[in-house]
Short mmCIF file of N, CA, C and O in Angstrom, two decimals:
data_model
loop_
_atom_site.label_atom_id
_atom_site.label_comp_id
_atom_site.label_asym_id
_atom_site.label_seq_id
_atom_site.Cartn_x
_atom_site.Cartn_y
_atom_site.Cartn_z
N TYR A 1148 9.30 -53.46 -42.49
CA TYR A 1148 8.35 -53.19 -43.52
C TYR A 1148 7.98 -54.48 -44.25
O TYR A 1148 6.80 -54.76 -44.44
N ASN A 1149 9.00 -55.22 -44.67
CA ASN A 1149 8.72 -56.47 -45.37
C ASN A 1149 7.95 -57.45 -44.49
O ASN A 1149 7.09 -58.18 -44.99
N GLN A 1150 8.24 -57.46 -43.21
CA GLN A 1150 7.51 -58.33 -42.29
C GLN A 1150 6.05 -57.90 -42.18
O GLN A 1150 5.15 -58.75 -42.13
N LEU A 1151 5.80 -56.60 -42.15
CA LEU A 1151 4.42 -56.12 -42.14
C LEU A 1151 3.67 -56.57 -43.39
O LEU A 1151 2.51 -57.03 -43.31
N VAL A 1152 4.30 -56.44 -44.54
CA VAL A 1152 3.68 -56.87 -45.80
C VAL A 1152 3.40 -58.36 -45.76
O VAL A 1152 2.33 -58.82 -46.15
N HIS A 1153 4.37 -59.12 -45.26
CA HIS A 1153 4.19 -60.57 -45.16
C HIS A 1153 3.02 -60.92 -44.24
O HIS A 1153 2.21 -61.80 -44.53
N GLU A 1154 2.93 -60.23 -43.13
CA GLU A 1154 1.91 -60.51 -42.12
C GLU A 1154 0.50 -60.05 -42.53
O GLU A 1154 -0.47 -60.76 -42.33
N PHE A 1155 0.41 -58.84 -43.12
CA PHE A 1155 -0.90 -58.24 -43.35
C PHE A 1155 -1.28 -58.08 -44.82
O PHE A 1155 -2.43 -57.78 -45.12
N GLY A 1156 -0.30 -58.20 -45.73
CA GLY A 1156 -0.56 -58.00 -47.16
C GLY A 1156 -0.30 -56.56 -47.57
O GLY A 1156 -0.47 -55.64 -46.77
N GLN A 1157 0.12 -56.40 -48.82
CA GLN A 1157 0.50 -55.08 -49.32
C GLN A 1157 -0.64 -54.08 -49.26
O GLN A 1157 -0.45 -52.94 -48.85
N SER A 1158 -1.84 -54.48 -49.65
CA SER A 1158 -2.95 -53.51 -49.67
C SER A 1158 -3.28 -53.00 -48.27
O SER A 1158 -3.59 -51.82 -48.10
N GLN A 1159 -3.20 -53.85 -47.27
CA GLN A 1159 -3.46 -53.42 -45.89
C GLN A 1159 -2.35 -52.49 -45.40
O GLN A 1159 -2.62 -51.45 -44.78
N VAL A 1160 -1.11 -52.82 -45.69
CA VAL A 1160 0.03 -51.99 -45.28
C VAL A 1160 -0.03 -50.62 -45.97
O VAL A 1160 0.22 -49.59 -45.34
N ASP A 1161 -0.41 -50.60 -47.24
CA ASP A 1161 -0.48 -49.34 -47.99
C ASP A 1161 -1.47 -48.34 -47.39
O ASP A 1161 -1.37 -47.15 -47.65
N GLN A 1162 -2.38 -48.81 -46.57
CA GLN A 1162 -3.36 -47.91 -45.95
C GLN A 1162 -2.77 -47.09 -44.81
O GLN A 1162 -3.34 -46.07 -44.44
N SER A 1163 -1.62 -47.56 -44.26
CA SER A 1163 -1.12 -46.85 -43.07
C SER A 1163 0.39 -46.75 -42.95
O SER A 1163 0.87 -46.17 -41.98
N VAL A 1164 1.15 -47.27 -43.89
CA VAL A 1164 2.61 -47.31 -43.73
C VAL A 1164 3.29 -46.91 -45.03
O VAL A 1164 2.89 -47.34 -46.11
N ARG A 1165 4.33 -46.11 -44.92
CA ARG A 1165 5.25 -45.83 -46.03
C ARG A 1165 6.66 -45.90 -45.46
O ARG A 1165 6.91 -45.49 -44.33
N LEU A 1166 7.58 -46.41 -46.26
CA LEU A 1166 9.00 -46.45 -45.90
C LEU A 1166 9.77 -45.75 -47.01
O LEU A 1166 9.60 -46.05 -48.19
N TYR A 1167 10.61 -44.80 -46.60
CA TYR A 1167 11.46 -44.08 -47.53
C TYR A 1167 12.91 -44.26 -47.10
O TYR A 1167 13.25 -44.00 -45.95
N LEU A 1168 13.74 -44.71 -48.02
CA LEU A 1168 15.18 -44.83 -47.78
C LEU A 1168 15.86 -43.66 -48.49
O LEU A 1168 15.49 -43.33 -49.62
N VAL A 1169 16.81 -43.03 -47.82
CA VAL A 1169 17.51 -41.89 -48.40
C VAL A 1169 18.97 -42.28 -48.61
O VAL A 1169 19.75 -42.30 -47.66
N PRO A 1170 19.35 -42.61 -49.86
CA PRO A 1170 20.73 -43.00 -50.13
C PRO A 1170 21.72 -41.92 -49.73
O PRO A 1170 21.51 -40.74 -50.02
N GLY A 1171 22.77 -42.28 -49.03
CA GLY A 1171 23.81 -41.35 -48.63
C GLY A 1171 23.51 -40.55 -47.39
O GLY A 1171 24.28 -39.68 -47.00
N PHE A 1172 22.40 -40.83 -46.71
CA PHE A 1172 21.99 -40.06 -45.54
C PHE A 1172 22.21 -40.89 -44.29
O PHE A 1172 21.79 -42.03 -44.22
N GLY A 1173 22.90 -40.31 -43.31
CA GLY A 1173 23.15 -41.04 -42.07
C GLY A 1173 23.05 -40.14 -40.85
O GLY A 1173 23.99 -39.42 -40.55
N HIS A 1174 21.94 -40.13 -40.18
CA HIS A 1174 21.75 -39.37 -38.93
C HIS A 1174 22.29 -37.94 -39.03
O HIS A 1174 23.15 -37.52 -38.28
N TRP A 1175 21.74 -37.20 -39.97
CA TRP A 1175 22.04 -35.79 -40.19
C TRP A 1175 23.45 -35.53 -40.71
O TRP A 1175 23.96 -34.43 -40.61
N THR A 1176 24.08 -36.54 -41.26
CA THR A 1176 25.38 -36.40 -41.92
C THR A 1176 25.38 -37.28 -43.15
O THR A 1176 24.46 -38.03 -43.38
N GLY A 1177 26.44 -37.23 -43.92
CA GLY A 1177 26.59 -38.14 -45.04
C GLY A 1177 26.73 -37.43 -46.37
O GLY A 1177 26.74 -36.20 -46.45
N ALA A 1178 26.83 -38.22 -47.45
CA ALA A 1178 27.01 -37.69 -48.80
C ALA A 1178 25.82 -36.88 -49.26
O ALA A 1178 25.94 -35.97 -50.07
N PHE A 1179 24.64 -37.20 -48.74
CA PHE A 1179 23.43 -36.44 -49.02
C PHE A 1179 22.79 -36.13 -47.68
O PHE A 1179 22.38 -37.02 -46.95
N ASN A 1180 22.71 -34.85 -47.34
CA ASN A 1180 22.19 -34.46 -46.04
C ASN A 1180 20.98 -33.54 -46.20
O ASN A 1180 21.12 -32.34 -46.39
N PRO A 1181 19.77 -34.11 -46.10
CA PRO A 1181 18.57 -33.30 -46.28
C PRO A 1181 18.05 -32.68 -44.98
O PRO A 1181 16.87 -32.37 -44.88
N ALA A 1182 18.91 -32.52 -43.99
CA ALA A 1182 18.50 -32.00 -42.68
C ALA A 1182 17.65 -30.75 -42.83
O ALA A 1182 18.05 -29.77 -43.45
N GLY A 1183 16.47 -30.79 -42.26
CA GLY A 1183 15.57 -29.65 -42.27
C GLY A 1183 14.78 -29.47 -43.55
O GLY A 1183 13.97 -28.56 -43.65
N THR A 1184 14.99 -30.32 -44.56
CA THR A 1184 14.27 -30.17 -45.83
C THR A 1184 13.28 -31.30 -46.07
O THR A 1184 12.59 -31.28 -47.08
N LEU A 1185 13.24 -32.26 -45.17
CA LEU A 1185 12.33 -33.39 -45.36
C LEU A 1185 10.90 -32.95 -45.06
O LEU A 1185 10.61 -32.46 -43.98
N PRO A 1186 9.99 -33.16 -46.00
CA PRO A 1186 8.60 -32.71 -45.82
C PRO A 1186 7.74 -33.72 -45.08
O PRO A 1186 6.57 -33.88 -45.36
N LEU A 1187 8.29 -34.39 -44.09
CA LEU A 1187 7.61 -35.53 -43.48
C LEU A 1187 6.42 -35.16 -42.60
O LEU A 1187 5.37 -35.79 -42.68
N LEU A 1188 6.54 -34.16 -41.74
CA LEU A 1188 5.43 -33.83 -40.86
C LEU A 1188 4.23 -33.29 -41.63
O LEU A 1188 3.08 -33.67 -41.36
N ASP A 1189 4.47 -32.42 -42.59
CA ASP A 1189 3.37 -31.92 -43.41
C ASP A 1189 2.72 -33.05 -44.20
O ASP A 1189 1.50 -33.10 -44.33
N THR A 1190 3.54 -33.94 -44.70
CA THR A 1190 3.03 -35.08 -45.47
C THR A 1190 2.19 -35.99 -44.59
O THR A 1190 1.11 -36.43 -45.00
N LEU A 1191 2.68 -36.28 -43.40
CA LEU A 1191 1.93 -37.13 -42.47
C LEU A 1191 0.61 -36.47 -42.06
O LEU A 1191 -0.44 -37.11 -42.05
N GLU A 1192 0.67 -35.19 -41.77
CA GLU A 1192 -0.54 -34.45 -41.41
C GLU A 1192 -1.57 -34.49 -42.53
O GLU A 1192 -2.77 -34.72 -42.30
N ASN A 1193 -1.13 -34.30 -43.77
CA ASN A 1193 -2.03 -34.34 -44.91
C ASN A 1193 -2.65 -35.73 -45.09
O ASN A 1193 -3.82 -35.85 -45.45
N TRP A 1194 -1.89 -36.77 -44.80
CA TRP A 1194 -2.39 -38.14 -44.91
C TRP A 1194 -3.45 -38.40 -43.84
O TRP A 1194 -4.53 -38.89 -44.12
N VAL A 1195 -3.14 -38.04 -42.59
CA VAL A 1195 -4.06 -38.30 -41.48
C VAL A 1195 -5.31 -37.43 -41.56
O VAL A 1195 -6.44 -37.92 -41.40
N GLU A 1196 -5.14 -36.15 -41.83
CA GLU A 1196 -6.26 -35.23 -41.78
C GLU A 1196 -7.06 -35.13 -43.07
O GLU A 1196 -8.25 -34.82 -43.04
N ASN A 1197 -6.42 -35.40 -44.21
CA ASN A 1197 -7.11 -35.24 -45.49
C ASN A 1197 -7.21 -36.53 -46.30
O ASN A 1197 -7.78 -36.52 -47.39
N GLY A 1198 -6.59 -37.60 -45.80
CA GLY A 1198 -6.66 -38.88 -46.50
C GLY A 1198 -5.81 -38.97 -47.74
O GLY A 1198 -6.00 -39.86 -48.57
N THR A 1199 -4.85 -38.06 -47.89
CA THR A 1199 -3.98 -38.06 -49.06
C THR A 1199 -2.69 -38.80 -48.72
O THR A 1199 -1.81 -38.27 -48.04
N ALA A 1200 -2.60 -40.04 -49.18
CA ALA A 1200 -1.41 -40.86 -48.91
C ALA A 1200 -0.21 -40.30 -49.66
O ALA A 1200 -0.34 -39.83 -50.78
N PRO A 1201 0.96 -40.33 -49.03
CA PRO A 1201 2.16 -39.80 -49.69
C PRO A 1201 2.62 -40.70 -50.83
O PRO A 1201 2.46 -41.91 -50.79
N GLY A 1202 3.19 -40.07 -51.83
CA GLY A 1202 3.84 -40.77 -52.92
C GLY A 1202 5.31 -40.44 -52.86
O GLY A 1202 5.91 -40.45 -51.80
N SER A 1203 5.88 -40.06 -53.99
CA SER A 1203 7.27 -39.63 -54.01
C SER A 1203 7.35 -38.21 -53.47
O SER A 1203 6.51 -37.37 -53.77
N LEU A 1204 8.37 -37.95 -52.68
CA LEU A 1204 8.60 -36.64 -52.09
C LEU A 1204 9.93 -36.11 -52.61
O LEU A 1204 10.72 -36.86 -53.18
N VAL A 1205 10.20 -34.83 -52.42
CA VAL A 1205 11.47 -34.25 -52.86
C VAL A 1205 12.19 -33.68 -51.65
O VAL A 1205 11.59 -33.05 -50.79
N MET A 1206 13.50 -33.92 -51.59
CA MET A 1206 14.33 -33.39 -50.52
C MET A 1206 15.51 -32.64 -51.13
O MET A 1206 15.87 -32.88 -52.27
N SER A 1207 16.07 -31.71 -50.35
CA SER A 1207 17.19 -30.89 -50.82
C SER A 1207 18.42 -31.15 -49.96
O SER A 1207 18.31 -31.31 -48.74
N ASP A 1208 19.57 -31.15 -50.60
CA ASP A 1208 20.85 -31.38 -49.90
C ASP A 1208 21.28 -30.10 -49.20
O ASP A 1208 21.18 -29.01 -49.75
N THR A 1209 21.76 -30.24 -47.97
CA THR A 1209 22.25 -29.07 -47.23
C THR A 1209 23.77 -29.08 -47.04
O THR A 1209 24.30 -28.18 -46.40
N ASN A 1210 24.45 -30.07 -47.58
CA ASN A 1210 25.92 -30.07 -47.51
C ASN A 1210 26.45 -28.86 -48.26
O ASN A 1210 25.94 -28.50 -49.33
N ALA A 1211 27.48 -28.22 -47.71
CA ALA A 1211 28.01 -26.99 -48.30
C ALA A 1211 28.43 -27.17 -49.75
O ALA A 1211 28.14 -26.31 -50.60
N SER A 1212 29.09 -28.26 -50.09
CA SER A 1212 29.61 -28.44 -51.45
C SER A 1212 28.54 -28.81 -52.47
O SER A 1212 28.76 -28.65 -53.67
N THR A 1213 27.38 -29.27 -52.03
CA THR A 1213 26.32 -29.69 -52.94
C THR A 1213 24.96 -29.08 -52.57
O THR A 1213 23.91 -29.59 -52.94
N LYS A 1214 25.00 -27.98 -51.84
CA LYS A 1214 23.78 -27.35 -51.33
C LYS A 1214 22.81 -27.04 -52.47
O LYS A 1214 23.21 -26.51 -53.50
N GLY A 1215 21.55 -27.42 -52.26
CA GLY A 1215 20.53 -27.18 -53.26
C GLY A 1215 20.27 -28.34 -54.19
O GLY A 1215 19.29 -28.34 -54.92
N ARG A 1216 21.16 -29.33 -54.18
CA ARG A 1216 20.94 -30.53 -55.00
C ARG A 1216 19.67 -31.21 -54.47
O ARG A 1216 19.46 -31.29 -53.27
N THR A 1217 18.80 -31.67 -55.35
CA THR A 1217 17.56 -32.30 -54.92
C THR A 1217 17.48 -33.74 -55.41
O THR A 1217 18.10 -34.11 -56.42
N ARG A 1218 16.74 -34.53 -54.66
CA ARG A 1218 16.50 -35.94 -55.01
C ARG A 1218 15.07 -36.29 -54.64
O ARG A 1218 14.52 -35.79 -53.66
N PRO A 1219 14.47 -37.20 -55.42
CA PRO A 1219 13.16 -37.69 -55.01
C PRO A 1219 13.32 -38.69 -53.87
O PRO A 1219 14.32 -39.40 -53.78
N MET A 1220 12.36 -38.70 -52.98
CA MET A 1220 12.25 -39.76 -51.97
C MET A 1220 11.19 -40.71 -52.52
O MET A 1220 10.04 -40.31 -52.71
N CYS A 1221 11.58 -41.92 -52.79
CA CYS A 1221 10.69 -42.90 -53.39
C CYS A 1221 10.17 -43.85 -52.32
O CYS A 1221 10.94 -44.30 -51.48
N ALA A 1222 8.89 -44.14 -52.38
CA ALA A 1222 8.32 -45.09 -51.43
C ALA A 1222 8.90 -46.47 -51.71
O ALA A 1222 8.91 -46.93 -52.85
N TYR A 1223 9.41 -47.11 -50.66
CA TYR A 1223 10.00 -48.44 -50.75
C TYR A 1223 8.99 -49.40 -51.36
O TYR A 1223 7.81 -49.32 -51.04
N PRO A 1224 9.41 -50.28 -52.26
CA PRO A 1224 10.77 -50.67 -52.59
C PRO A 1224 11.40 -49.89 -53.74
O PRO A 1224 12.47 -50.25 -54.22
N ALA A 1225 10.75 -48.83 -54.19
CA ALA A 1225 11.32 -48.03 -55.28
C ALA A 1225 12.53 -47.23 -54.80
O ALA A 1225 12.68 -46.97 -53.61
N TRP A 1226 13.36 -46.86 -55.74
CA TRP A 1226 14.55 -46.06 -55.45
C TRP A 1226 14.75 -45.07 -56.60
O TRP A 1226 14.27 -45.31 -57.71
N PRO A 1227 15.44 -43.93 -56.35
CA PRO A 1227 15.63 -42.94 -57.40
C PRO A 1227 16.71 -43.36 -58.39
O PRO A 1227 17.83 -43.64 -58.01
N LYS A 1228 16.34 -43.39 -59.66
CA LYS A 1228 17.28 -43.75 -60.73
C LYS A 1228 17.39 -42.58 -61.69
O LYS A 1228 16.37 -42.05 -62.15
N TYR A 1229 18.62 -42.18 -61.98
CA TYR A 1229 18.85 -41.09 -62.93
C TYR A 1229 18.33 -41.52 -64.30
O TYR A 1229 18.61 -42.61 -64.78
N SER A 1230 17.56 -40.65 -64.94
CA SER A 1230 16.93 -40.98 -66.21
C SER A 1230 17.91 -40.96 -67.38
O SER A 1230 17.59 -41.44 -68.46
N GLY A 1231 19.09 -40.38 -67.18
CA GLY A 1231 20.06 -40.28 -68.25
C GLY A 1231 19.96 -38.95 -68.97
O GLY A 1231 20.79 -38.64 -69.82
N ASN A 1232 18.95 -38.17 -68.66
CA ASN A 1232 18.75 -36.86 -69.26
C ASN A 1232 18.54 -35.83 -68.17
O ASN A 1232 18.00 -36.13 -67.13
N GLY A 1233 18.99 -34.61 -68.44
CA GLY A 1233 18.76 -33.52 -67.50
C GLY A 1233 19.87 -33.38 -66.48
O GLY A 1233 20.83 -34.15 -66.43
N ASP A 1234 19.71 -32.38 -65.65
CA ASP A 1234 20.69 -32.04 -64.62
C ASP A 1234 20.69 -33.12 -63.53
O ASP A 1234 19.67 -33.33 -62.87
N PRO A 1235 21.81 -33.79 -63.31
CA PRO A 1235 21.87 -34.83 -62.28
C PRO A 1235 21.77 -34.29 -60.85
O PRO A 1235 21.72 -35.06 -59.90
N ASN A 1236 21.72 -32.97 -60.72
CA ASN A 1236 21.56 -32.36 -59.40
C ASN A 1236 20.11 -32.00 -59.10
O ASN A 1236 19.83 -31.39 -58.06
N GLN A 1237 19.19 -32.35 -60.00
CA GLN A 1237 17.79 -31.99 -59.83
C GLN A 1237 16.91 -33.24 -59.77
O GLN A 1237 17.06 -34.16 -60.58
N ALA A 1238 15.99 -33.25 -58.83
CA ALA A 1238 15.10 -34.40 -58.63
C ALA A 1238 14.33 -34.75 -59.90
O ALA A 1238 14.05 -35.93 -60.15
N GLY A 1239 13.99 -33.77 -60.71
CA GLY A 1239 13.24 -34.02 -61.94
C GLY A 1239 13.98 -34.87 -62.96
O GLY A 1239 13.36 -35.36 -63.91
N SER A 1240 15.27 -35.07 -62.77
CA SER A 1240 16.05 -35.90 -63.68
C SER A 1240 16.09 -37.37 -63.23
O SER A 1240 16.81 -38.17 -63.81
N PHE A 1241 15.31 -37.68 -62.20
CA PHE A 1241 15.26 -39.04 -61.65
C PHE A 1241 13.83 -39.57 -61.71
O PHE A 1241 12.88 -38.80 -61.68
N THR A 1242 13.71 -40.88 -61.79
CA THR A 1242 12.41 -41.52 -61.68
C THR A 1242 12.50 -42.57 -60.58
O THR A 1242 13.58 -43.12 -60.31
N CYS A 1243 11.38 -42.84 -59.95
CA CYS A 1243 11.33 -43.87 -58.91
C CYS A 1243 11.08 -45.22 -59.59
O CYS A 1243 10.09 -45.36 -60.32
N VAL A 1244 12.00 -46.14 -59.41
CA VAL A 1244 11.88 -47.46 -60.03
C VAL A 1244 11.98 -48.53 -58.96
O VAL A 1244 12.60 -48.34 -57.91
N ALA A 1245 11.38 -49.65 -59.24
CA ALA A 1245 11.46 -50.81 -58.34
C ALA A 1245 11.85 -52.02 -59.18
O ALA A 1245 11.07 -52.47 -60.02
N ASN A 1246 13.05 -52.50 -58.96
CA ASN A 1246 13.50 -53.72 -59.63
C ASN A 1246 14.70 -54.29 -58.94
O ASN A 1246 15.35 -53.69 -58.17
#
């Protein structure tokens, strides 16, 4: 991703590329497992067919002990940061920050 930005510039990359990192997620396992809850295909279809570029997305945890916990998926280089208020198990308690 960074190489694409370096080569083509951020505005050009923003027209066709998004990168989302999911903390704690590792090939359908890990501390946060959003298996089957990622809205990627619908999001991609909406971008290609309707011109609506994706922003922050929401995913849900499927691990038995934390099932239903949600987190925002932030477009790189942003990452989800807990706001300090609200339920830490809900995506709405996080904001996407880049720093």
